[in-house]
Short mmCIF file of C-alpha atoms and ligand atoms in Angstrom, two decimals:
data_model
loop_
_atom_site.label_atom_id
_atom_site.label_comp_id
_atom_site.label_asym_id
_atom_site.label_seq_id
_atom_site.Cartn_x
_atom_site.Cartn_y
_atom_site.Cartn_z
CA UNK A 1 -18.67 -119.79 26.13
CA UNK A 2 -18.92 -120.34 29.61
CA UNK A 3 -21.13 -120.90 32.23
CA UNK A 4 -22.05 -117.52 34.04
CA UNK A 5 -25.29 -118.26 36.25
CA UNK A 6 -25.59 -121.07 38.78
CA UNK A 7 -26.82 -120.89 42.24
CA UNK A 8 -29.68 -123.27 44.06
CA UNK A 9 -29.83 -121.88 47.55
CA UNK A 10 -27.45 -118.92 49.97
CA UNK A 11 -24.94 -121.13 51.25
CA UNK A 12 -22.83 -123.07 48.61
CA UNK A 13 -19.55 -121.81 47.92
CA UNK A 14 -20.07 -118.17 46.67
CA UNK A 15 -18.06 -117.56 43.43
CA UNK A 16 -19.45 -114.36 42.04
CA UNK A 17 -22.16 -111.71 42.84
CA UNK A 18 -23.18 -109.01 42.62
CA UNK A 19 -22.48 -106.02 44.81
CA UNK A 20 -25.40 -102.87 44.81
CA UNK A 21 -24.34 -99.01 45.08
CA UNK A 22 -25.96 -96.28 46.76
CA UNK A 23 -25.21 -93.14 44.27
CA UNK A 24 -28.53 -91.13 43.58
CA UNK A 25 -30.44 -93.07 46.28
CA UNK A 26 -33.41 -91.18 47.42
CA UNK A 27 -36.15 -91.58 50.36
CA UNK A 28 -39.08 -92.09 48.29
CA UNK A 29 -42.25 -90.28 48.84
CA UNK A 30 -44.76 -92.02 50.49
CA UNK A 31 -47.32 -94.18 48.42
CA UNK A 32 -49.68 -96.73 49.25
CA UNK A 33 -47.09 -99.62 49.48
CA UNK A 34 -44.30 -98.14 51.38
CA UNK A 35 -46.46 -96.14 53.98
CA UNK A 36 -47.47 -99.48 55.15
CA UNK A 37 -43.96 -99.88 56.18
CA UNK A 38 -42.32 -96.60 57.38
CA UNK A 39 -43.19 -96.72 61.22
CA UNK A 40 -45.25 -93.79 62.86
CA UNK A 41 -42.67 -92.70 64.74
CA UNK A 42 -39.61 -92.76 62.00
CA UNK A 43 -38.96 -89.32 60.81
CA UNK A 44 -38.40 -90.45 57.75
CA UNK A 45 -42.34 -89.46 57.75
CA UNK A 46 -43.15 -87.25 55.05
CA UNK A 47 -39.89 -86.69 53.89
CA UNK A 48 -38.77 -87.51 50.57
CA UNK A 49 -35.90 -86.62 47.69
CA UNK A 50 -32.10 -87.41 47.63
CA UNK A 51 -30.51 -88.37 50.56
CA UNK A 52 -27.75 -86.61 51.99
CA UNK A 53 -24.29 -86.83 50.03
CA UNK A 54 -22.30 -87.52 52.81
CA UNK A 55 -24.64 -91.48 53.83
CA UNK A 56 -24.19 -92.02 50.16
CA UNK A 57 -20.60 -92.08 50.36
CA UNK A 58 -20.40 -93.33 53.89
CA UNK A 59 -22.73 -95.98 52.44
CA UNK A 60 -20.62 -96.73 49.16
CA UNK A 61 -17.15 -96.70 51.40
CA UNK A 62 -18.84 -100.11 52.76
CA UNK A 63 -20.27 -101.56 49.61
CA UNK A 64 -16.68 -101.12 48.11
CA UNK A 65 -15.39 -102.59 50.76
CA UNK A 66 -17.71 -105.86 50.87
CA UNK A 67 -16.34 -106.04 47.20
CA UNK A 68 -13.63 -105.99 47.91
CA UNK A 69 -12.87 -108.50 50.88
CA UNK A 70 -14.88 -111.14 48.34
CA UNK A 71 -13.01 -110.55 45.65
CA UNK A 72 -9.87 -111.11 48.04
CA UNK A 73 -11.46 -114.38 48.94
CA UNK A 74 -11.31 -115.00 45.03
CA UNK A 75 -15.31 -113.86 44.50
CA UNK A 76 -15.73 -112.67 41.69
CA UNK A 77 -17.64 -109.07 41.85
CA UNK A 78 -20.08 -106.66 39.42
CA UNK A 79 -21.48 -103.97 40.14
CA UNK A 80 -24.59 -102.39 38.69
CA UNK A 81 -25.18 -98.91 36.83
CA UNK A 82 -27.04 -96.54 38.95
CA UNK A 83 -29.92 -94.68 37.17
CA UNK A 84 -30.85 -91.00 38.54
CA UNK A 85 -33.31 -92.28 41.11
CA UNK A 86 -34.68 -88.78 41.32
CA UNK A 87 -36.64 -88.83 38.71
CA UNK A 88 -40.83 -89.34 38.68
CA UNK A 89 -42.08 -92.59 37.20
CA UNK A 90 -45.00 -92.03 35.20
CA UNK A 91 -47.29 -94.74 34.07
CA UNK A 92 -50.72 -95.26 32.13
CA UNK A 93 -51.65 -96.44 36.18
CA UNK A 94 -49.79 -93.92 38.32
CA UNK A 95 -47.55 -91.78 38.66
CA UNK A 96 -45.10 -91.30 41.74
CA UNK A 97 -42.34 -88.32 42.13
CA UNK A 98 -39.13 -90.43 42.47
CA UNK A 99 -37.53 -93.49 42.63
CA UNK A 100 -35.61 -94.93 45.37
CA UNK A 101 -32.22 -96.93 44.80
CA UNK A 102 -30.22 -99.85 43.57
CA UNK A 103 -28.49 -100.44 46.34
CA UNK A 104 -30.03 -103.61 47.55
CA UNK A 105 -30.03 -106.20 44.50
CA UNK A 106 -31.83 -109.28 46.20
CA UNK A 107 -34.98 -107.72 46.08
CA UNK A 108 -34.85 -106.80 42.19
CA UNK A 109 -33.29 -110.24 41.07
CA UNK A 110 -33.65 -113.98 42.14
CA UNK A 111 -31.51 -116.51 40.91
CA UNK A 112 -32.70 -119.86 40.55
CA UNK A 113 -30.22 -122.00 38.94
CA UNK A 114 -28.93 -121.01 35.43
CA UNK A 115 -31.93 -118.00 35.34
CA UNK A 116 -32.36 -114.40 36.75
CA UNK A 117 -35.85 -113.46 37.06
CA UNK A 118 -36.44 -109.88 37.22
CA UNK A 119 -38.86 -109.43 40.21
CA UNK A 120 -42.59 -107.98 39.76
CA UNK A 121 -42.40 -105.33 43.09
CA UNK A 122 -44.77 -103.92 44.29
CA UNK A 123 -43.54 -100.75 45.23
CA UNK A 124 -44.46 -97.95 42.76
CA UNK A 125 -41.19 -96.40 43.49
CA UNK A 126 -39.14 -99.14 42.02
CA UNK A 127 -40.70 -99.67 39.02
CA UNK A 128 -37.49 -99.25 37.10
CA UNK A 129 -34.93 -100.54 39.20
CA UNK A 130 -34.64 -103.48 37.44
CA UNK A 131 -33.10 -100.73 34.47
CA UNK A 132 -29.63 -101.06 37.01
CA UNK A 133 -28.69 -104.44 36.51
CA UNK A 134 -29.54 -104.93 32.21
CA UNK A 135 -26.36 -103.76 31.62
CA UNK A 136 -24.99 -107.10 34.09
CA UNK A 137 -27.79 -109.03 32.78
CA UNK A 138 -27.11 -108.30 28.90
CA UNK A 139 -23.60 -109.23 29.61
CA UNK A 140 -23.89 -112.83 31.20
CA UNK A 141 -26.76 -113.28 28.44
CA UNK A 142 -23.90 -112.79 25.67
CA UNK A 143 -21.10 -114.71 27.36
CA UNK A 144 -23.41 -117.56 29.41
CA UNK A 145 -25.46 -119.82 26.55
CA UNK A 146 -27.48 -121.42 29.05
CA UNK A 147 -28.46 -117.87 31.32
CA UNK A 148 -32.36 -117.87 31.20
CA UNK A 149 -33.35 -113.90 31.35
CA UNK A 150 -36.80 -113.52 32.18
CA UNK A 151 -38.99 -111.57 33.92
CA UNK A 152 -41.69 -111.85 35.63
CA UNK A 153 -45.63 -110.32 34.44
CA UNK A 154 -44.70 -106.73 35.20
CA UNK A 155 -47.46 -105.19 37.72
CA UNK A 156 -49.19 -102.48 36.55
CA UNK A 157 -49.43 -101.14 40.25
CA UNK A 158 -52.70 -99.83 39.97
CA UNK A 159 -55.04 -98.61 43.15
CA UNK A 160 -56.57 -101.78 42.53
CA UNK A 161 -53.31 -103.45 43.75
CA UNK A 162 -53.21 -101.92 47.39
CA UNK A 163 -55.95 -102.23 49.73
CA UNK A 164 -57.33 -98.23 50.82
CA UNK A 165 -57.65 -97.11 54.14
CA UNK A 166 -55.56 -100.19 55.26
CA UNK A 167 -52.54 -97.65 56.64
CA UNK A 168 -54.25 -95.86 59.72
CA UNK A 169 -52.31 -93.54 61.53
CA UNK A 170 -53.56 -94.51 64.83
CA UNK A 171 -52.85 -98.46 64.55
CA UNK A 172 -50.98 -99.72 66.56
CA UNK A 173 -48.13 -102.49 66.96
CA UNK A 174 -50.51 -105.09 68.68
CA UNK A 175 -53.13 -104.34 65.59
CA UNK A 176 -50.31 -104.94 63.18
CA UNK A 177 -49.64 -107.69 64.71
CA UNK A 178 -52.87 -108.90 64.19
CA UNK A 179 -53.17 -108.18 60.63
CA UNK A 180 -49.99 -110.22 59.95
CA UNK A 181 -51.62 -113.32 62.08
CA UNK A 182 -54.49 -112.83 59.87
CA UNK A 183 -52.64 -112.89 56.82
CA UNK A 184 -54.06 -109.43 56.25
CA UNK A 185 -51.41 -107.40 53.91
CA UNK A 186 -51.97 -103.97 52.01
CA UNK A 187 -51.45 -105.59 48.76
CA UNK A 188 -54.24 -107.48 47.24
CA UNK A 189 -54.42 -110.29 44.81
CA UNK A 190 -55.37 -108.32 41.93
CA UNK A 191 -51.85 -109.17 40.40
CA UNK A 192 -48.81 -110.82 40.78
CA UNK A 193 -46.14 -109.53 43.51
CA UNK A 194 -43.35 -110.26 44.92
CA UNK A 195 -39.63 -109.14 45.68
CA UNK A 196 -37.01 -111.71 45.17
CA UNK A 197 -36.18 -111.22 48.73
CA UNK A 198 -39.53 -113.02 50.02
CA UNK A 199 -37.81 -116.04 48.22
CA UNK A 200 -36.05 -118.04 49.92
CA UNK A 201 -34.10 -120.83 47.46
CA UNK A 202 -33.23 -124.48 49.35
CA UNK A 203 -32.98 -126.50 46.11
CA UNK A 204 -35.84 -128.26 44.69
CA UNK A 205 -38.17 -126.14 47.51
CA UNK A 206 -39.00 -122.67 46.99
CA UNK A 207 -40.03 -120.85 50.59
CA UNK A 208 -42.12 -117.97 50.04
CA UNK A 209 -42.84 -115.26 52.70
CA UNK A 210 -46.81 -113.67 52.09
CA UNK A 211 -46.01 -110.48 53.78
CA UNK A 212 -46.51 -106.83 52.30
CA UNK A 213 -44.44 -107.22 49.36
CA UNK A 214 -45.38 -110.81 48.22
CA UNK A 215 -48.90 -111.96 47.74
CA UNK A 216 -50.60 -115.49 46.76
CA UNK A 217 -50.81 -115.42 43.04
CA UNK A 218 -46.95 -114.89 43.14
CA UNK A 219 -46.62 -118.15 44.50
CA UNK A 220 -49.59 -119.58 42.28
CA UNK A 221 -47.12 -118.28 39.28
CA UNK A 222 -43.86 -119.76 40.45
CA UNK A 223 -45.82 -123.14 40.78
CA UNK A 224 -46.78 -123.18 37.43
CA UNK A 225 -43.74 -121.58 36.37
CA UNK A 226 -41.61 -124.48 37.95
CA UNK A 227 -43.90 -127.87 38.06
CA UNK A 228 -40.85 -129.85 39.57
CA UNK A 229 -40.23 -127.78 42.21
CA UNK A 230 -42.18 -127.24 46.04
CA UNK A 231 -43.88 -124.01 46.64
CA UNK A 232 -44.33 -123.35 50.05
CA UNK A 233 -46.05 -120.35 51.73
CA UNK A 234 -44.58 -119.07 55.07
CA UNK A 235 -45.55 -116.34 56.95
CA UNK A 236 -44.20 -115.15 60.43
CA UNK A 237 -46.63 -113.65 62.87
CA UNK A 238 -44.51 -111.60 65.23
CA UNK A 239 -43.26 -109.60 62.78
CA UNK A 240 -45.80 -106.15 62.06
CA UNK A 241 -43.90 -105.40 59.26
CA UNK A 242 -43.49 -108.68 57.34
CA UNK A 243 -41.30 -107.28 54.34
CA UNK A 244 -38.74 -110.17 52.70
CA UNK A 245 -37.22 -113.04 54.45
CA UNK A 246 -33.94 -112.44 55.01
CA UNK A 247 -34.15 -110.91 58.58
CA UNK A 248 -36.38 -113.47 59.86
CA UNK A 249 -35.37 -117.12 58.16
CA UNK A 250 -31.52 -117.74 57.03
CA UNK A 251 -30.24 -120.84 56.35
CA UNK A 252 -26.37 -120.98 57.31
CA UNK A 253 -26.00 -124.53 55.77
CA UNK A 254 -27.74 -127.83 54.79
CA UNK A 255 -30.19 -129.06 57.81
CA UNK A 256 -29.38 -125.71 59.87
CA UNK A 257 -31.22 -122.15 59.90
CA UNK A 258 -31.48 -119.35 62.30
CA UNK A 259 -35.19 -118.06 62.89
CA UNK A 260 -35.96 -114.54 64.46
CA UNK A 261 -37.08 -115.00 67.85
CA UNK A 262 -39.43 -112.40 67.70
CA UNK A 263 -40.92 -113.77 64.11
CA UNK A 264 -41.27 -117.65 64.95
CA UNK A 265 -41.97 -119.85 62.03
CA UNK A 266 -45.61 -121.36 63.39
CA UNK A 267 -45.28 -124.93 65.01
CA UNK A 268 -47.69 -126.38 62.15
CA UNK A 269 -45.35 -124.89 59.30
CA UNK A 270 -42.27 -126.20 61.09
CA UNK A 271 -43.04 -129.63 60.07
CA UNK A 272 -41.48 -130.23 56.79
CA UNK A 273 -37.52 -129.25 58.22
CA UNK A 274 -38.17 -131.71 61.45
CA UNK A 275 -39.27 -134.45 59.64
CA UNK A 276 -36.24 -133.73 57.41
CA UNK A 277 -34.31 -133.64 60.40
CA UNK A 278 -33.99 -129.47 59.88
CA UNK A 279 -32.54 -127.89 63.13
CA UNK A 280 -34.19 -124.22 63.35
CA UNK A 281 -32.08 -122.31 66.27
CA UNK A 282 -33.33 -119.04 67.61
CA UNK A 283 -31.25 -115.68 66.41
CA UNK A 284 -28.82 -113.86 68.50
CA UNK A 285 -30.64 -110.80 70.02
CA UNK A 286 -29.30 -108.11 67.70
CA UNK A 287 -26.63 -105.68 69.41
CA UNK A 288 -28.38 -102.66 69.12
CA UNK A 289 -31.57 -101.07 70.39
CA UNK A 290 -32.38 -98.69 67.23
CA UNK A 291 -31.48 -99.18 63.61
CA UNK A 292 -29.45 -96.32 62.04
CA UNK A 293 -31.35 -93.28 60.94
CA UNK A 294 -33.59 -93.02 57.54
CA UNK A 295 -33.34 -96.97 57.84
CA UNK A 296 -36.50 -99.02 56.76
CA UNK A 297 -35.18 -101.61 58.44
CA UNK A 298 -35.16 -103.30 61.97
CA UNK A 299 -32.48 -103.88 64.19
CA UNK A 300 -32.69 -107.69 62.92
CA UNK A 301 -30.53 -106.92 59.96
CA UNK A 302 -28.03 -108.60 62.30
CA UNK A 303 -29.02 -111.93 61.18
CA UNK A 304 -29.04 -110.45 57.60
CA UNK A 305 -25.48 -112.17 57.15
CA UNK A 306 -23.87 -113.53 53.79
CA UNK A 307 -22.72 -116.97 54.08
CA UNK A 308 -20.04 -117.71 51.73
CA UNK A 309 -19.60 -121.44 51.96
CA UNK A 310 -21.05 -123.89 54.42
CA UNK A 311 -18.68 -123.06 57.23
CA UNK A 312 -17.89 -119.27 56.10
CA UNK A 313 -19.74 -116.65 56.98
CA UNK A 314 -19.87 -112.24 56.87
CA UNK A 315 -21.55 -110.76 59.63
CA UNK A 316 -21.71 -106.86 60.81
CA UNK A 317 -18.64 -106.48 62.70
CA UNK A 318 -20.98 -104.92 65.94
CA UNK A 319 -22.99 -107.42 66.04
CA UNK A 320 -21.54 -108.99 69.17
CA UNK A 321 -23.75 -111.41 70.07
CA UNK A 322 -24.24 -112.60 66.70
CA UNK A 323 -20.51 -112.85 65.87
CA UNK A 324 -20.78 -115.05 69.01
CA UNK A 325 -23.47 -117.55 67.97
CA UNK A 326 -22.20 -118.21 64.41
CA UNK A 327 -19.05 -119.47 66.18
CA UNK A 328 -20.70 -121.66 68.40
CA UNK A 329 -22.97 -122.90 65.30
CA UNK A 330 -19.71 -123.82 63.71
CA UNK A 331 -19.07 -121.07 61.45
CA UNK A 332 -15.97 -119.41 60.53
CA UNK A 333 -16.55 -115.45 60.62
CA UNK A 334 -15.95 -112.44 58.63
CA UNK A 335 -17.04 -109.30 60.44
CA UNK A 336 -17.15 -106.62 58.59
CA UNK A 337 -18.56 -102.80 59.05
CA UNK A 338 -21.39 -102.26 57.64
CA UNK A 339 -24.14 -100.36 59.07
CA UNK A 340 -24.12 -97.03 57.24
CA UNK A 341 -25.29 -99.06 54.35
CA UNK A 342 -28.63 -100.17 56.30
CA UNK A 343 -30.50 -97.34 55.47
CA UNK A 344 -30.08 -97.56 51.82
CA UNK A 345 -32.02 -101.07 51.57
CA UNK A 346 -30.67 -103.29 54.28
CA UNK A 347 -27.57 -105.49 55.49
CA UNK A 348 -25.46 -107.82 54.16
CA UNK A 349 -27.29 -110.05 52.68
CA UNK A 350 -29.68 -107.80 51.22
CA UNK A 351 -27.10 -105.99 49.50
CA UNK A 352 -26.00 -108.62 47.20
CA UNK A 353 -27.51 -110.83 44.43
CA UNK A 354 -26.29 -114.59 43.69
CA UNK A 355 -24.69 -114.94 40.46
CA UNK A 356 -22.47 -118.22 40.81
CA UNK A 357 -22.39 -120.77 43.67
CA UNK A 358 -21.12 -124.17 43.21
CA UNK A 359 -23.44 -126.43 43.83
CA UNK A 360 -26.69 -128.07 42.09
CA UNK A 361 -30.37 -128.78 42.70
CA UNK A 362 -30.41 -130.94 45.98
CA UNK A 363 -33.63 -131.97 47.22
CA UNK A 364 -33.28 -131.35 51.02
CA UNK A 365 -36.46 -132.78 52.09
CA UNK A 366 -36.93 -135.76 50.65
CA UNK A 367 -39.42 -137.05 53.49
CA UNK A 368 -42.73 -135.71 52.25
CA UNK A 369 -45.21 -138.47 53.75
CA UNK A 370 -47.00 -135.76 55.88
CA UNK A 371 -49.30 -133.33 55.54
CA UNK A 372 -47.79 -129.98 54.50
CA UNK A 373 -49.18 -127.31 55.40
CA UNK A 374 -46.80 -124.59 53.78
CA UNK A 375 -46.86 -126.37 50.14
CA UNK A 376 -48.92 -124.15 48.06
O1 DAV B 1 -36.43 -106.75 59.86
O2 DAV B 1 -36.79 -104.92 58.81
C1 DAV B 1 -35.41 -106.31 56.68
C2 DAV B 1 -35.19 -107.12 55.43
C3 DAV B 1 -34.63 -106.30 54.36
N1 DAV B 1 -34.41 -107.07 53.16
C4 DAV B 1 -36.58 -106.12 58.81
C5 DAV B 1 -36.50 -106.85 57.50
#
């Protein structure tokens, strides 16, 4: 028996992952969570179904190849079993006409030290993606004594769940903007949300983005669910589409993270990492002006990188300027192509889930003799 499931935070050394796919992905049709984040002017608009054969293999051609450079750094790699995404998901609560991928994993499944918790999304059109990674999960649960499986209280995704009338055609960016200052999101607290990718791990702290996709009882649950842990709450008012943390807040090592310059943590919630003795250093401006098409995602998946240890790190290979910074920050880097995977759920980091990193439960702010805004 061995041990199978270990990692505390994204940049001790990475020793096995997992890697998502992009067969049967599909745009999913619009429903009262995800038309809060398609932008008016996207012509992915009122389109839904499969997307077109030739991105999925375009797509997959990168994923296999982000396998495969870790697994030449000795990573070890799995890969999860795609369901047929274009199917309807029918519930005693709703019903929506398809489903939408498995290509990225982080938002389906947080690791937080020897467990896997199965995220409660709140996306109808995900429902089942979680169904892609049992076969992964049932296998470290056989071989890994210690793996804690669990999952989190499954949403029933009800109307009560989403705020109506919230989505307004006419709104504009400066509105949205507005709404995210005000903490103002389409999902309500009827329930518990959250992806995994609103998470972000730094040992003993938990910090957890409230944005569209993660809401305050979440937080309320992981605080009761882990009593020796911090819960913080962090939210990022530049941003008008405040979906998961990885484009906004990455940590490239202990005491060091990049922040968006566009989505500034606010000055009061910056004071637990300076008293700590944190640095937070602004993002690179991404390289390009306009994601790739039927992308849900902004041009700041450049700073969606995968650090690999705490002086390795992968970024998009056309990411110029940040290729540039990570070397003046100190990191070794891995550029590797990427971007015709964007579309199917986002960049490099969103397209993998921890499994293994060496490394334990540090507490990286020990200095706590100040008031705290963030802790929940
Ligand atoms: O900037 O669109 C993308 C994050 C995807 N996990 C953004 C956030």
């Amino acid at each position: 028996m061995t041990k199978i499931v270990n990692s505390w935070n994204d940049f001790d050394p990475l020793k096995h992952v997992i890697v998502g796919r992009a067969d049967h992905s599909c745009v999913p049709p619009e429903e009262p969570a995800t038309s809060e984040k398609v932008p008016v002017d996207s012509p992915m608009r009122g389109m839904w179904g499969p997307r077109p054969l030739e991105t999925v293999e375009k797509a997959n051609i990168q994923l296999d190849n982000l396998a495969r450079v870790l697994e030449e750094r000795g990573v070890k790699v799995d890969r999860p079993s795609p369901l047929n995404w274009n199917q309807p998901v029918n519930t005693p609560d709703f019903r929506t006409d398809s489903m939408m991928t498995c290509m990225p994993p982080r938002d389906t499944l947080l690791t937080i030290g020897n467990e896997i918790i199965e995220a409660a999304m709140s996306f109808r059109c995900r429902y089942w993606e979680y169904l892609a990674f049992r076969p992964l999960l049932s296998q470290y649960f056989e071989q890994d004594p210690n793996f804690l499986w669990t999952q989190a209280p499954r949403p029933r995704l009800s109307d009560k769940s989403y705020k109506h009338n919230y989505y307004d055609e006419k709104i504009s960016i400066e509105e949205r903007l507005v709404r995210t200052a005000n903490k103002d999101f389409v999902t309500t607290e009827e329930e518990i949300l959250f992806d995994a990718a609103d998470v972000l791990r730094l040992g003993k702290d938990l910090f957890i983005q409230h944005g569209l996709t993660t809401n305050r009882k979440a937080m309320e649950w992981f605080k009761r669910k882990y009593p020796n842990f911090r819960i913080h709450a962090v939210n990022f008012p530049g941003d008008p589409y405040p979906i998961h943390i990885d484009a906004t807040f990455v940590p490239l090592r202990p005491g060091l993270i990049i922040n968006n310059p566009h989505r500034k943590l606010p000055v009061e919630q910056r004071k637990i990492f300076e008293k700590n003795g944190w640095q937070i250093v602004d993002a690179a401006m991404p390289a390009h002006k306009e994601p790739p098409p039927l992308c849900y995602s902004s041009v700041w998946l450049s700073m969606n990188c995968l650090v690999l240890d705490h002086k390795t790190v992968i970024v998009e290979a056309s990411e110029t300027n940040q290729l540039e910074q990570m070397d003046k920050l100190g990191m070794n880097v891995i550029p590797i192509h990427f971007r015709d995977a964007y579309a199917f759920g986002g960049g490099l980091h969103c397209s993998t889930a921890d499994v293994y990193r060496e490394g334990s439960c540090e507490d990286y702010f020990p200095v706590q003799d100040f008031d705290d805004v963030t802790r929940v």
